[in-house]
mmCIF file of C-alpha atoms in Angstrom:
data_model
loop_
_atom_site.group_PDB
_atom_site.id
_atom_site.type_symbol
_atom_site.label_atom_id
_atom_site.label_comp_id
_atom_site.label_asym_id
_atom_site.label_seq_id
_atom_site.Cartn_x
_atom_site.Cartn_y
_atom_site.Cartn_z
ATOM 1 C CA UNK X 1 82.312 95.553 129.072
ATOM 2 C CA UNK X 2 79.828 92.787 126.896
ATOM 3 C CA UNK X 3 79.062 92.908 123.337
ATOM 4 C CA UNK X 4 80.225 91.652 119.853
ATOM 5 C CA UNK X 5 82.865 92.984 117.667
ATOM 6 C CA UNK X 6 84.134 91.990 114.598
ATOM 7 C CA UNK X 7 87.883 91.891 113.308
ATOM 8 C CA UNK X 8 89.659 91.316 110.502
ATOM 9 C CA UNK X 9 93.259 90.522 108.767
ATOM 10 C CA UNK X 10 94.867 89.759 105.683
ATOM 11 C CA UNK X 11 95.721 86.413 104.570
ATOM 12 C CA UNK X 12 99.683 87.602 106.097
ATOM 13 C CA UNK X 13 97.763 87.980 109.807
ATOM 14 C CA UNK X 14 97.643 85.363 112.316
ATOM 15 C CA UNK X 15 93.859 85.009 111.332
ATOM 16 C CA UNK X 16 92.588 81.305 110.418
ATOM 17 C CA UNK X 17 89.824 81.761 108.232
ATOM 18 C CA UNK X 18 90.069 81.287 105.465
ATOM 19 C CA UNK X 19 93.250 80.315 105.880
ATOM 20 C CA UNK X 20 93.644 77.124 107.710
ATOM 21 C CA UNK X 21 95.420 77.022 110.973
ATOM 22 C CA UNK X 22 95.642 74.894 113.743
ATOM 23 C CA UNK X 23 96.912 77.191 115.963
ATOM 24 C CA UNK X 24 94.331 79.634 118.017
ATOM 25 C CA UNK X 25 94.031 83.189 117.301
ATOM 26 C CA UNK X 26 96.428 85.036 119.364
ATOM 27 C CA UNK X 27 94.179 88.304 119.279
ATOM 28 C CA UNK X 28 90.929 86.418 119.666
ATOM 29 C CA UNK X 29 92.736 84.267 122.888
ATOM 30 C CA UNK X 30 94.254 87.776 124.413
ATOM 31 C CA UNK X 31 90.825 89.188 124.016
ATOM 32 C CA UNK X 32 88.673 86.378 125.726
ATOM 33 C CA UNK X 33 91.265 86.310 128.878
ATOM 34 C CA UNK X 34 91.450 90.335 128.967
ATOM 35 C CA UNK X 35 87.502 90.908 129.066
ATOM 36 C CA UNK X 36 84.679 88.922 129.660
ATOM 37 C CA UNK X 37 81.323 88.632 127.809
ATOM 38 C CA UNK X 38 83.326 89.742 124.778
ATOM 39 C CA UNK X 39 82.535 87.529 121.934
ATOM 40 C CA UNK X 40 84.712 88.244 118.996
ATOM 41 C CA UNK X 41 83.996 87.230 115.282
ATOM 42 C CA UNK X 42 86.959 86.820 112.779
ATOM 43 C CA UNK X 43 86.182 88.028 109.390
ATOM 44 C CA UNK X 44 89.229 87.244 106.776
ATOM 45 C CA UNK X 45 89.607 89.335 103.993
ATOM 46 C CA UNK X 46 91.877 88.206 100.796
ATOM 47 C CA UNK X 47 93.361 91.609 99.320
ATOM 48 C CA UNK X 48 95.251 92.431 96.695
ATOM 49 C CA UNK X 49 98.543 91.810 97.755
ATOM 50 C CA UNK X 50 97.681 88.779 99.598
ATOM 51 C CA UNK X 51 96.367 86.994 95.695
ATOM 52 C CA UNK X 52 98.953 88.906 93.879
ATOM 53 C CA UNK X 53 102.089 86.678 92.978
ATOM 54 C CA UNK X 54 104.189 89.143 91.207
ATOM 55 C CA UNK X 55 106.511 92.387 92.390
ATOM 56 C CA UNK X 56 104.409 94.328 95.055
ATOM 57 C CA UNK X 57 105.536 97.265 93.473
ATOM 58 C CA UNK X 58 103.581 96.788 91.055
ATOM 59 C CA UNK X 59 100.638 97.104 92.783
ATOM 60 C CA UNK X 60 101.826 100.134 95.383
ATOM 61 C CA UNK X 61 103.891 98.247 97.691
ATOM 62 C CA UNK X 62 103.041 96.788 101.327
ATOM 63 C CA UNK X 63 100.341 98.989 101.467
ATOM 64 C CA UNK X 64 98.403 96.612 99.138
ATOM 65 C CA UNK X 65 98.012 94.014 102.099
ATOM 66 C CA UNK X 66 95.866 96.888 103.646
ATOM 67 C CA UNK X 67 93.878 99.426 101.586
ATOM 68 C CA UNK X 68 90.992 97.206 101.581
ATOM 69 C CA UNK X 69 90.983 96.835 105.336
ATOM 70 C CA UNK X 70 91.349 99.989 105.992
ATOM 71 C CA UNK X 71 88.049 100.733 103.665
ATOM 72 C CA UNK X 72 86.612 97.650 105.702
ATOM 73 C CA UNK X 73 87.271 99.786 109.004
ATOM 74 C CA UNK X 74 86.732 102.826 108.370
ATOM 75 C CA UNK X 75 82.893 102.058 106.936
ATOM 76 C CA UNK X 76 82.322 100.208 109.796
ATOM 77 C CA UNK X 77 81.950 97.057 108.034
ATOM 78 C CA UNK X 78 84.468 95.286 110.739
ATOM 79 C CA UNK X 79 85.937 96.541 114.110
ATOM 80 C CA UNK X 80 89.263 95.718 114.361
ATOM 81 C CA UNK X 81 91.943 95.401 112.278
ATOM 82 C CA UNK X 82 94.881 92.986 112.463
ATOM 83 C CA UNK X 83 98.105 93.311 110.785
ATOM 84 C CA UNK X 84 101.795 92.395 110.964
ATOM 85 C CA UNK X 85 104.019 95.515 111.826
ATOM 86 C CA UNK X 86 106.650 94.398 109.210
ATOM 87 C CA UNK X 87 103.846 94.428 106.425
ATOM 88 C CA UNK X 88 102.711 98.069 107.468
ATOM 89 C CA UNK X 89 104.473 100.446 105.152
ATOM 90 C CA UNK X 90 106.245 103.332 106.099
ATOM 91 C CA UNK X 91 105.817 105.553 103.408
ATOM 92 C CA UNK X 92 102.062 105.740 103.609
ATOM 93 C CA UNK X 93 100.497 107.322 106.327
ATOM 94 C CA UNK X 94 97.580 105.463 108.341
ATOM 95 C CA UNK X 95 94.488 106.537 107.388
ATOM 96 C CA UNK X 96 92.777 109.579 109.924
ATOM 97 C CA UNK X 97 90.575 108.530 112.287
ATOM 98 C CA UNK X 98 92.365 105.411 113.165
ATOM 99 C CA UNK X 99 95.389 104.146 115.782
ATOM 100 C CA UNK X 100 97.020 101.334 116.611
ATOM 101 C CA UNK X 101 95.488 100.831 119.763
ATOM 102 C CA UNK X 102 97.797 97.650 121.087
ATOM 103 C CA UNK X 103 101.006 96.263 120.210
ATOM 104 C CA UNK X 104 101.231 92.114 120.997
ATOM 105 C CA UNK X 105 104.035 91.020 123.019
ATOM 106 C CA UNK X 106 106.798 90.628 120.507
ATOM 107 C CA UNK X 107 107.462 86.876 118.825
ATOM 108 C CA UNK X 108 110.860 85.753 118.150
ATOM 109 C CA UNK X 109 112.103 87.932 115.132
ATOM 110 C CA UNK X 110 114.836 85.811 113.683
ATOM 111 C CA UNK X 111 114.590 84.607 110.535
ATOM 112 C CA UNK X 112 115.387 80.678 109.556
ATOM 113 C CA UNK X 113 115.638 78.333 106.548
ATOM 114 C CA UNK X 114 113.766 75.307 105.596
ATOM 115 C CA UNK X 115 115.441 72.675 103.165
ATOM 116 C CA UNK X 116 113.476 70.553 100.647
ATOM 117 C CA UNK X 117 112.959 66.874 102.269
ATOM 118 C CA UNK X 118 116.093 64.227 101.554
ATOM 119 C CA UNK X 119 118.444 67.229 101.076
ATOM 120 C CA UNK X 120 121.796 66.771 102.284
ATOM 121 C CA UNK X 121 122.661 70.394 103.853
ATOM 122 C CA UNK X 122 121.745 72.019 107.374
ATOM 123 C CA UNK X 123 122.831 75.323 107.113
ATOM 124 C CA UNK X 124 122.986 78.083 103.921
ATOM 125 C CA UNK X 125 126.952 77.850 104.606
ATOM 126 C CA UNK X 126 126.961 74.381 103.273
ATOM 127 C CA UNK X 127 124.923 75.352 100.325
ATOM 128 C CA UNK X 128 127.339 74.864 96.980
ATOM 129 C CA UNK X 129 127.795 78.039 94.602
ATOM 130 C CA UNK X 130 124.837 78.582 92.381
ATOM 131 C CA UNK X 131 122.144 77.186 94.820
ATOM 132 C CA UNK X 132 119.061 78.969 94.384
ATOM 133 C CA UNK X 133 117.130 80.541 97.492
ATOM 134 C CA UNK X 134 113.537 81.317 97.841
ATOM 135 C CA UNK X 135 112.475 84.418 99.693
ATOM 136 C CA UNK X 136 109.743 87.165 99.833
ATOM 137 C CA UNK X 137 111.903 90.085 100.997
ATOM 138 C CA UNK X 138 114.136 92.406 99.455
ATOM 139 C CA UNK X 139 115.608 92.924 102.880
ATOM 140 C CA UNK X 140 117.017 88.877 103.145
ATOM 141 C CA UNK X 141 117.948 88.702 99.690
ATOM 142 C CA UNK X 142 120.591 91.461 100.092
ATOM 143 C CA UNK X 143 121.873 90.055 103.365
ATOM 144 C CA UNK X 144 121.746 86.517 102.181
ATOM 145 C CA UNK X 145 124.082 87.951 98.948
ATOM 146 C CA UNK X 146 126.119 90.071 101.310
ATOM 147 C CA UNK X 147 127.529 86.715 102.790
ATOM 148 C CA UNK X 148 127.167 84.214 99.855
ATOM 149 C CA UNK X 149 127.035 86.356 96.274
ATOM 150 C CA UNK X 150 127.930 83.108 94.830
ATOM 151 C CA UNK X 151 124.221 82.088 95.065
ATOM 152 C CA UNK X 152 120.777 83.066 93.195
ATOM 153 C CA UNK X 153 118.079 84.662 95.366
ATOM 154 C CA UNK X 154 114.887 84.702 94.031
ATOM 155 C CA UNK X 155 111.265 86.472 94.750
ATOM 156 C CA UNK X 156 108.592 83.577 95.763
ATOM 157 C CA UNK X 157 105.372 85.493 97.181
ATOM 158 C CA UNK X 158 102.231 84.322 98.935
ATOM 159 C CA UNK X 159 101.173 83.692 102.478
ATOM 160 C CA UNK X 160 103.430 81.502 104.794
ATOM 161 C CA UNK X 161 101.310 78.449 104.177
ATOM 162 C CA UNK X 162 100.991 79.075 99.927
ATOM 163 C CA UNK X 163 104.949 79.391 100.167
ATOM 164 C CA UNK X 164 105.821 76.198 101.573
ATOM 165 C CA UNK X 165 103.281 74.368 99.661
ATOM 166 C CA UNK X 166 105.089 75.706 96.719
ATOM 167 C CA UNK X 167 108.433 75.062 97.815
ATOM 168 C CA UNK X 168 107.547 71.403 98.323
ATOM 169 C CA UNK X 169 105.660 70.858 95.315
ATOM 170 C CA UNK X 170 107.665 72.710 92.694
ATOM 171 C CA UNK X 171 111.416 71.762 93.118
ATOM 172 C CA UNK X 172 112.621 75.388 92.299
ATOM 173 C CA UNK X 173 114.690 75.834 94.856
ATOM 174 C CA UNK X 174 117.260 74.738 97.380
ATOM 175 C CA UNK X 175 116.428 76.636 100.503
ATOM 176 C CA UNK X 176 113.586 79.108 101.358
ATOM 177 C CA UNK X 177 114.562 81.605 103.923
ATOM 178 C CA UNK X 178 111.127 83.144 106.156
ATOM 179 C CA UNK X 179 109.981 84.681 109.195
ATOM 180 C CA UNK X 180 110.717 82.056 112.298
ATOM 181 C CA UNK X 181 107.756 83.615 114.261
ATOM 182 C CA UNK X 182 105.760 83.339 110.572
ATOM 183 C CA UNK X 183 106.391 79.535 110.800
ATOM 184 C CA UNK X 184 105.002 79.256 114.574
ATOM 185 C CA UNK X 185 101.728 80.768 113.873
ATOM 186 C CA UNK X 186 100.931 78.197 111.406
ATOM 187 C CA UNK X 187 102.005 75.171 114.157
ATOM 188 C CA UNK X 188 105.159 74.622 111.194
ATOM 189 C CA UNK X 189 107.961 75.492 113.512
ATOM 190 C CA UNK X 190 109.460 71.919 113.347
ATOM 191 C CA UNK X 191 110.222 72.699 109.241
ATOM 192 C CA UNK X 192 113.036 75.134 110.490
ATOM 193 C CA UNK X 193 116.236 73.887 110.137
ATOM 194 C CA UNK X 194 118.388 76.525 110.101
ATOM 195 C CA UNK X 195 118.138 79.951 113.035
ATOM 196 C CA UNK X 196 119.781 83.188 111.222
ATOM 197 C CA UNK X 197 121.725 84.207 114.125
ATOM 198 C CA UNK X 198 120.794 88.375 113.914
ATOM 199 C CA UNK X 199 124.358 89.317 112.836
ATOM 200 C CA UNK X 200 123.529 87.173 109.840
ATOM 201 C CA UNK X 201 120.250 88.266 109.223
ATOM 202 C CA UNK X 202 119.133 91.612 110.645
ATOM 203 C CA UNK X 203 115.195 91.418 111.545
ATOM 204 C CA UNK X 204 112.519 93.454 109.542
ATOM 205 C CA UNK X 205 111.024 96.505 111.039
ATOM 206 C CA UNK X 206 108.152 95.265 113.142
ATOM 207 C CA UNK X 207 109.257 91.638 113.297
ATOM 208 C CA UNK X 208 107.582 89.510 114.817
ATOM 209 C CA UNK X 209 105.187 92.098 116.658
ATOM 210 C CA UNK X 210 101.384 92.147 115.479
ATOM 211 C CA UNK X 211 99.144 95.677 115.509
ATOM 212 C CA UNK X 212 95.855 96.364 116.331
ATOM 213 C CA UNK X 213 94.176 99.111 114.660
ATOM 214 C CA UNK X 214 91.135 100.570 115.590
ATOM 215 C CA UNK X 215 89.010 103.543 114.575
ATOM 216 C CA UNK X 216 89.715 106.127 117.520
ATOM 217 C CA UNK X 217 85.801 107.377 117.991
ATOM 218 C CA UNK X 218 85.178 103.867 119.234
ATOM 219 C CA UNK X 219 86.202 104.833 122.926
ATOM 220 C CA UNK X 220 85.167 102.011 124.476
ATOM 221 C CA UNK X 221 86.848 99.260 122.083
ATOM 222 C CA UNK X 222 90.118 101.851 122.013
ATOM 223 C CA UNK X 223 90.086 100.498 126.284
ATOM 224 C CA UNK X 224 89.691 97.293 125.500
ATOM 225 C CA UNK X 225 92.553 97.021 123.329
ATOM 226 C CA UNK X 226 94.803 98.471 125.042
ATOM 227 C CA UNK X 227 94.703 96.139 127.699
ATOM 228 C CA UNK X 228 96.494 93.530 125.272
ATOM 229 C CA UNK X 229 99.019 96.277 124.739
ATOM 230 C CA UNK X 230 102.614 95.239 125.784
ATOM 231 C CA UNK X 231 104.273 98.759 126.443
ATOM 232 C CA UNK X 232 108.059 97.448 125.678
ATOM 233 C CA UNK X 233 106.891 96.606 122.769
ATOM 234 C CA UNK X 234 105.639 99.636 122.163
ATOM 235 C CA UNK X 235 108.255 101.362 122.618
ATOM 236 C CA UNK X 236 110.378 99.234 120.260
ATOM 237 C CA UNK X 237 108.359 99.751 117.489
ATOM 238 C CA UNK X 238 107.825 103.030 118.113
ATOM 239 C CA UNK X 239 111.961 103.410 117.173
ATOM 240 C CA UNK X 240 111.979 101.031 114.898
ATOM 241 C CA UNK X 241 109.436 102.582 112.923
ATOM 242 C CA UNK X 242 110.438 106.145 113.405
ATOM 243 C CA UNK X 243 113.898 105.656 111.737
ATOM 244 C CA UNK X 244 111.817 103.537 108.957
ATOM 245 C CA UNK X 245 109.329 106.741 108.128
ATOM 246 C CA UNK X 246 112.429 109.122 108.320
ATOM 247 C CA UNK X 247 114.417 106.925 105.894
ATOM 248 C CA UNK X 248 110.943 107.148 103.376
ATOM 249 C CA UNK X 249 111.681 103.410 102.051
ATOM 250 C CA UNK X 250 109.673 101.540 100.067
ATOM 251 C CA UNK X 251 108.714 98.228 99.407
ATOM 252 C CA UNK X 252 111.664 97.674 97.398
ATOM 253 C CA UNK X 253 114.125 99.266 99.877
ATOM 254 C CA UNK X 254 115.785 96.354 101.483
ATOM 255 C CA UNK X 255 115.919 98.100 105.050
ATOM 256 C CA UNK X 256 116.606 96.167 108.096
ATOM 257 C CA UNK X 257 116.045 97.779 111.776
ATOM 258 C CA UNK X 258 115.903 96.150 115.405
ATOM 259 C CA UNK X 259 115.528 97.792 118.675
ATOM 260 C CA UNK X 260 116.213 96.182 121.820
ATOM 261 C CA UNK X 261 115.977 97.155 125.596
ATOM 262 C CA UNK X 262 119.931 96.722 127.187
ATOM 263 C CA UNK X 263 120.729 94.876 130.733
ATOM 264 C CA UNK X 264 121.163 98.375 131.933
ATOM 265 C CA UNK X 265 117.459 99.513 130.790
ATOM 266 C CA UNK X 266 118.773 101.574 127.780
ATOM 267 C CA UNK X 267 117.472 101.482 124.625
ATOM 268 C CA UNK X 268 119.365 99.942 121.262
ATOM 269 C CA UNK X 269 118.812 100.650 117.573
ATOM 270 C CA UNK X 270 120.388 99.203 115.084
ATOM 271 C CA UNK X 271 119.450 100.107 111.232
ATOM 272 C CA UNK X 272 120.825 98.592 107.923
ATOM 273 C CA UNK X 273 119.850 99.811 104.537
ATOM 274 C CA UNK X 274 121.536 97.775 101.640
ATOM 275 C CA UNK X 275 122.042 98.139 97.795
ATOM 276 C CA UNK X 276 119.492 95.295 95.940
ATOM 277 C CA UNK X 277 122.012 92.967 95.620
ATOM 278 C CA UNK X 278 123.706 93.503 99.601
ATOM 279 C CA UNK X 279 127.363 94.433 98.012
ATOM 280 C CA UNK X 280 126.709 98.075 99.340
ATOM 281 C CA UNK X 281 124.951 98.924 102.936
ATOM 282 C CA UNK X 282 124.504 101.862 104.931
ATOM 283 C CA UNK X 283 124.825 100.965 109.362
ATOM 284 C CA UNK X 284 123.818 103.053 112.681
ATOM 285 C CA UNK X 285 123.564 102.158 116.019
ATOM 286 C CA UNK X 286 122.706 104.263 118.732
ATOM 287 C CA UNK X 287 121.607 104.326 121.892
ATOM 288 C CA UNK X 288 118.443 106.184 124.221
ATOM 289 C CA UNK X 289 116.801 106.298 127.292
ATOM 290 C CA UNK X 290 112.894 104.840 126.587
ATOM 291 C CA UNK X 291 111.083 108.013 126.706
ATOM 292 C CA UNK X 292 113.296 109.241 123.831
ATOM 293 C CA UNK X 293 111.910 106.300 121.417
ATOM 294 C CA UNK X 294 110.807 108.248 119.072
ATOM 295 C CA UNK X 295 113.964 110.933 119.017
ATOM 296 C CA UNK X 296 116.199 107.227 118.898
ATOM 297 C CA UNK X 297 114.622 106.416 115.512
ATOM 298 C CA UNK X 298 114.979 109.791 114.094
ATOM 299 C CA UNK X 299 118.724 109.917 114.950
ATOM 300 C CA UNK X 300 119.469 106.787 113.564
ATOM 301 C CA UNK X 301 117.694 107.292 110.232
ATOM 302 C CA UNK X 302 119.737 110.690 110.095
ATOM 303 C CA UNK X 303 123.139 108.668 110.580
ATOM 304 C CA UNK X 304 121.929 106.285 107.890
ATOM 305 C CA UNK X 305 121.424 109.255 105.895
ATOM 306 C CA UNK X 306 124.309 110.762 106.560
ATOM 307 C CA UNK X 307 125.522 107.259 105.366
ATOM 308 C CA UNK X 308 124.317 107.181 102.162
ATOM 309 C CA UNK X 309 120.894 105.203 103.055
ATOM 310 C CA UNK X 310 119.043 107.464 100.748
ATOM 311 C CA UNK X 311 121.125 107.484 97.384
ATOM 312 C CA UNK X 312 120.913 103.068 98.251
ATOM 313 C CA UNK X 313 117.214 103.297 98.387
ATOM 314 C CA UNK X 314 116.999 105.918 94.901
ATOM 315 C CA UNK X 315 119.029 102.664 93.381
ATOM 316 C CA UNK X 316 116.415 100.615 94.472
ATOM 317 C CA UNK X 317 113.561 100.387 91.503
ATOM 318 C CA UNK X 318 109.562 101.148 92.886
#
C-alpha cells in the first residue's frame, strides 16, 4: 500500500507539532516500519480543552480534548486521529462511522512525582503536613488524600510540557504528581523522582495506551492500522473501559481501573471509585478468561455498584 495520509492529535497526544518534542512520533515511527511508501503528515490541532486552564467540567468534560477532532475526521479534513485512552471519556459515545482501529503497545502506567529543584524530600511520605501538591486528575487527588489528608491537592491543567514549565516557574507547589509514561514522551523521564508503586496510586483507565481512530469506510487505512495493533492491549482496554462505560463516570468521577494478564494467562481487573476527597472508595477485583474482556468489565462495574460506586460518583459535582 503507497500514498499520503494525514493525522492528527491534541496537544495531550504524543504529537510534536506544535508542541515541541524531541522525541519521534511513536505512531508516525510504527507506521513507517509497518508499511512502506506510506508517507504520513502530522497535523496538530489545539482544542478546547487543551487551551482551557480551568475545571473541564466546565466545558463538557474529557470530551473537550476531542470534539474538534472528531469534526476534523469525520469531514475528511485529516485521516487519523490520535488520542490517549485515559483522555477518551466514557460517558460519550464515539461518534458513528468511526473505530479505533489499533491500540499501541501499552507504556508504563504508573504514576510518579517531580520535586521543585534544591528541595530537600524524595518521596510524598517525607512531605510535612500542609504541603501543597499539583495534579490534573481527580482520580490522584483522592488517592494522594486517601494516604496523606494532612496535605492540599490542587487542580494545575495544561499539557505535560505547559505543567512543568509552570511548576518550575511559579513556586506554587511542593510536588506535582503526573503520568510516568506522560513524562517519557516528552524525553523528561529523568525529572521523576518518585515511582507510585500501583497499590499507592491505582492507574487511570487507558493508562499509558494510545488509540487510533479512524473513519471505518476507509478500508484500506482501517488494514493499515491494524497492523500497529497490539491485541493484549486490546484486550485490556477493552475491560478496562467496559467497567468505565458501565460505571457512567464523568470527568469529575475520580475512577481508577487496571487490567492485567496473570502468570497463568487469566485476566485481572481491578476498579476503584473514590469520594472527591479519597476518605470514601468503592473496590472490585475479579478475574476472566481473555475472550470474556468485555463480560470482565461489566462484572466489575456491577460489584462497584453494588458497592456504592454510583451514589460516590452523584457526590461528585459535573
Amino acid at each position: 500500500m503507497s500514498g499520503c495520509f494525514q493525522i492528527s492529535a491534541s496537544a495531550s497526544a504524543p504529537v510534536p507539532r506544535p508542541w515541541p518534542s524531541p522525541r519521534p512520533n511513536t505512531f508516525a515511527i510504527c507506521c513507517s516500519s509497518s508499511a512502506e511508501n506510506i508517507d504520513v503528515e502530522l497535523i496538530g490541532i489545539e482544542t478546547s480543552g487543551d487551551r482551557w486552564q480551568g475545571d473541564l467540567a466546565e466545558l463538557g468534560g474529557k470530551g473537550a480534548f476531542l470534539k474538534e477532532i472528531d469534526r476534523h475526521l469525520l469531514m475528511g479534513a485529516i485521516d487519523v486521529a490520535v488520542h490517549c485512552i485515559k483522555d477518551v471519556p466514557g460517558d460519550v459515545p464515539m461518534p458513528e462511522g468511526t473505530t479505533f482501529a489499533a491500540y499501541l503497545l501499552r507504556e508504563d502506567v504508573h504514576d510518579v512525582v517531580l520535586f521543585p529543584a534544591g528541595s530537600p524530600y524524595r518521596r510524598l511520605a517525607e512531605l510535612p503536613a500542609g504541603a501543597r501538591i499539583g495534579t490534573s486528575a481527580v482520580r490522584r487527588k483522592a488517592q494522594i488524600l486517601r494516604k496523606r489528608p494532612d496535605l492540599h491537592v490542587d487542580r494545575i491543567r495544561g499539557n505535560v510540557n505547559s505543567r512543568i514549565a509552570r511548576f518550575d516557574s511559579e513556586h506554587r507547589f511542593d510536588a506535582m504528581v503526573l503520568a510516568q509514561a506522560g513524562l517519557r514522551r516528552i524525553g523528561m523521564e529523568h525529572r521523576a523522582v518518585e515511582v507510585l508503586p500501583l497499590d499507592v496510586m491505582c492507574p487511570a483507565v487507558g493508562a499509558g495506551v494510545i488509540g487510533i481512530q479512524c473513519r471505518t469506510a476507509d478500508a484500506g487505512i482501517v488494514e493499515l492500522l491494524r497492523l500497529l495493533d497490539d491485541q493484549q492491549t486490546r484486550i485490556h482496554v477493552t475491560a478496562e473501559r467496559t467497567m468505565l462505560h458501565g460505571l457512567q463516570g464523568h470527568c469529575n468521577s475520580p475512577i481508577a481501573g487496571h487490567c492485567t494478564t496473570t502468570p497463568d494467562g487469566q485476566l485481572s481487573l481491578l476498579g476503584m471509585v473514590f469520594s472527591r476527597e479519597g476518605g470514601q472508595f468503592a473496590y472490585a477485583q475479579e478475574w476472566d478468561t481473555p475472550d470474556h474482556a468485555h463480560e470482565l468489565g461489566a462484572y466489575v462495574a456491577a460489584t462497584l455498584a453494588r458497592k456504592g460506586a454510583r451514589q460516590l460518583i452523584a457526590g461528585t459535582a459535573r
